[in-house]
Amino acid sequence: VQLQASGGGLAQTGGSLRLSCAASGRSLSGYMMGWFRQAPGQERSFVAGINRIGSKHYTSFVKDRFTIFRDNAKNTMYLQMNSLKREDTAVYYCAAGGFDCIGSGCYDPTRFDSWGQGTLVTVSS
């Protein structure tokens, strides 16, 4: 599956952005899907994920502020980001994995074999 991430940009503290991850080639309903982010000088880290049956998981840093959801009809995954903080500034990547998993321990980046190109989110005060 090929992934195309979009929707990044500049937002103010407390603002909102919605990221999109459009899939092509295969239906993303059959994949583990996740959003990861990488800030300058840091490793890529898990943000939010959704498995094949729709169970969702979030890192504690974004829980209650970010929402991951998937529109199978549009073959697109989204990340709604509200109450943005400066520390949310990063390049955001979407990813898909051809495995099934339940639980917060599923989202090791090395398990995902398809990645979008990344979209930059910058949050300023």
One Martini backbone bead per residue (centre of mass of N, CA, C, O) as a GRO file, in nm:
protein
  125
    1VAL     BB    1   0.099   0.035   0.020
    2GLN     BB    2   0.026   0.374  -0.041
    3LEU     BB    3   0.129   0.689   0.110
    4GLN     BB    4  -0.036   1.019   0.180
    5ALA     BB    5   0.056   1.301   0.340
    6SER     BB    6  -0.143   1.566   0.502
    7GLY     BB    7  -0.206   1.901   0.671
    8GLY     BB    8   0.011   2.059   0.741
    9GLY     BB    9   0.144   2.335   0.952
   10LEU     BB   10   0.045   2.635   1.094
   11ALA     BB   11   0.000   2.685   1.449
   12GLN     BB   12  -0.149   2.769   1.734
   13THR     BB   13  -0.183   2.770   2.043
   14GLY     BB   14  -0.482   2.578   2.071
   15GLY     BB   15  -0.514   2.466   1.807
   16SER     BB   16  -0.589   2.321   1.477
   17LEU     BB   17  -0.550   1.999   1.305
   18ARG     BB   18  -0.567   1.797   0.996
   19LEU     BB   19  -0.469   1.486   0.911
   20SER     BB   20  -0.376   1.298   0.618
   21CYS     BB   21  -0.408   0.947   0.480
   22ALA     BB   22  -0.361   0.831   0.170
   23ALA     BB   23  -0.456   0.540   0.002
   24SER     BB   24  -0.294   0.303  -0.224
   25GLY     BB   25  -0.359  -0.025  -0.380
   26ARG     BB   26  -0.504  -0.061  -0.094
   27SER     BB   27  -0.687  -0.141   0.169
   28LEU     BB   28  -0.669  -0.007   0.498
   29SER     BB   29  -0.861  -0.210   0.656
   30GLY     BB   30  -0.614  -0.441   0.660
   31TYR     BB   31  -0.460  -0.243   0.862
   32MET     BB   32  -0.229  -0.120   1.044
   33MET     BB   33  -0.239   0.207   1.195
   34GLY     BB   34  -0.025   0.509   1.202
   35TRP     BB   35   0.112   0.770   1.406
   36PHE     BB   36   0.406   0.965   1.372
   37ARG     BB   37   0.694   1.140   1.522
   38GLN     BB   38   0.954   1.400   1.444
   39ALA     BB   39   1.182   1.569   1.605
   40PRO     BB   40   1.441   1.749   1.642
   41GLY     BB   41   1.679   1.516   1.758
   42GLN     BB   42   1.469   1.283   1.738
   43GLU     BB   43   1.286   1.017   1.757
   44ARG     BB   44   1.062   0.818   1.644
   45SER     BB   45   0.713   0.837   1.748
   46PHE     BB   46   0.431   0.757   1.894
   47VAL     BB   47   0.081   0.863   1.877
   48ALA     BB   48  -0.126   0.684   1.687
   49GLY     BB   49  -0.373   0.409   1.668
   50ILE     BB   50  -0.520   0.153   1.440
   51ASN     BB   51  -0.693  -0.122   1.397
   52ARG     BB   52  -0.885  -0.340   1.218
   53ILE     BB   53  -1.129  -0.304   1.448
   54GLY     BB   54  -1.079   0.006   1.580
   55SER     BB   55  -0.867   0.021   1.778
   56LYS     BB   56  -0.734   0.263   2.006
   57HIS     BB   57  -0.421   0.454   2.039
   58TYR     BB   58  -0.227   0.656   2.276
   59THR     BB   59  -0.032   0.877   2.374
   60SER     BB   60  -0.020   1.060   2.660
   61PHE     BB   61   0.046   1.342   2.516
   62VAL     BB   62  -0.250   1.321   2.331
   63LYS     BB   63  -0.457   1.250   2.505
   64ASP     BB   64  -0.764   1.427   2.455
   65ARG     BB   65  -0.659   1.582   2.171
   66PHE     BB   66  -0.644   1.334   1.989
   67THR     BB   67  -0.777   1.184   1.673
   68ILE     BB   68  -0.833   0.871   1.536
   69PHE     BB   69  -0.933   0.793   1.193
   70ARG     BB   70  -1.140   0.605   0.953
   71ASP     BB   71  -1.212   0.602   0.591
   72ASN     BB   72  -1.290   0.348   0.389
   73ALA     BB   73  -1.425   0.488   0.142
   74LYS     BB   74  -1.154   0.684   0.115
   75ASN     BB   75  -0.889   0.554   0.207
   76THR     BB   76  -0.857   0.718   0.496
   77MET     BB   77  -0.657   0.877   0.735
   78TYR     BB   78  -0.674   1.045   1.057
   79LEU     BB   79  -0.567   1.354   1.246
   80GLN     BB   80  -0.700   1.509   1.515
   81MET     BB   81  -0.581   1.830   1.632
   82ASN     BB   82  -0.598   1.958   1.954
   83SER     BB   83  -0.463   2.163   2.164
   84LEU     BB   84  -0.201   2.278   2.081
   85LYS     BB   85   0.150   2.241   2.118
   86ARG     BB   86   0.476   2.307   2.089
   87GLU     BB   87   0.556   1.994   2.134
   88ASP     BB   88   0.407   1.909   1.851
   89THR     BB   89   0.643   1.971   1.695
   90ALA     BB   90   0.664   1.804   1.372
   91VAL     BB   91   0.701   1.522   1.189
   92TYR     BB   92   0.442   1.351   1.024
   93TYR     BB   93   0.359   0.999   1.014
   94CYS     BB   94   0.237   0.747   0.819
   95ALA     BB   95   0.129   0.397   0.876
   96ALA     BB   96   0.163   0.048   0.765
   97GLY     BB   97   0.054  -0.287   0.870
   98GLY     BB   98   0.059  -0.653   0.807
   99PHE     BB   99  -0.082  -0.676   1.099
  100ASP     BB  100  -0.199  -0.805   1.412
  101CYS     BB  101  -0.320  -0.609   1.699
  102ILE     BB  102  -0.347  -0.576   2.063
  103GLY     BB  103  -0.250  -0.286   2.195
  104SER     BB  104   0.006  -0.066   2.296
  105GLY     BB  105   0.252  -0.270   2.186
  106CYS     BB  106   0.214  -0.244   1.855
  107TYR     BB  107   0.385   0.053   1.797
  108ASP     BB  108   0.635  -0.035   1.641
  109PRO     BB  109   0.795   0.100   1.377
  110THR     BB  110   0.932  -0.174   1.268
  111ARG     BB  111   0.640  -0.306   1.188
  112PHE     BB  112   0.630  -0.094   0.963
  113ASP     BB  113   0.625  -0.096   0.584
  114SER     BB  114   0.451   0.173   0.544
  115TRP     BB  115   0.519   0.513   0.428
  116GLY     BB  116   0.497   0.826   0.446
  117GLN     BB  117   0.655   1.147   0.387
  118GLY     BB  118   0.545   1.367   0.552
  119THR     BB  119   0.432   1.629   0.787
  120LEU     BB  120   0.448   1.956   0.890
  121VAL     BB  121   0.434   2.070   1.232
  122THR     BB  122   0.368   2.403   1.358
  123VAL     BB  123   0.391   2.548   1.687
  124SER     BB  124   0.284   2.864   1.803
  125SER     BB  125   0.256   3.147   2.032
   0.00000   0.00000   0.00000
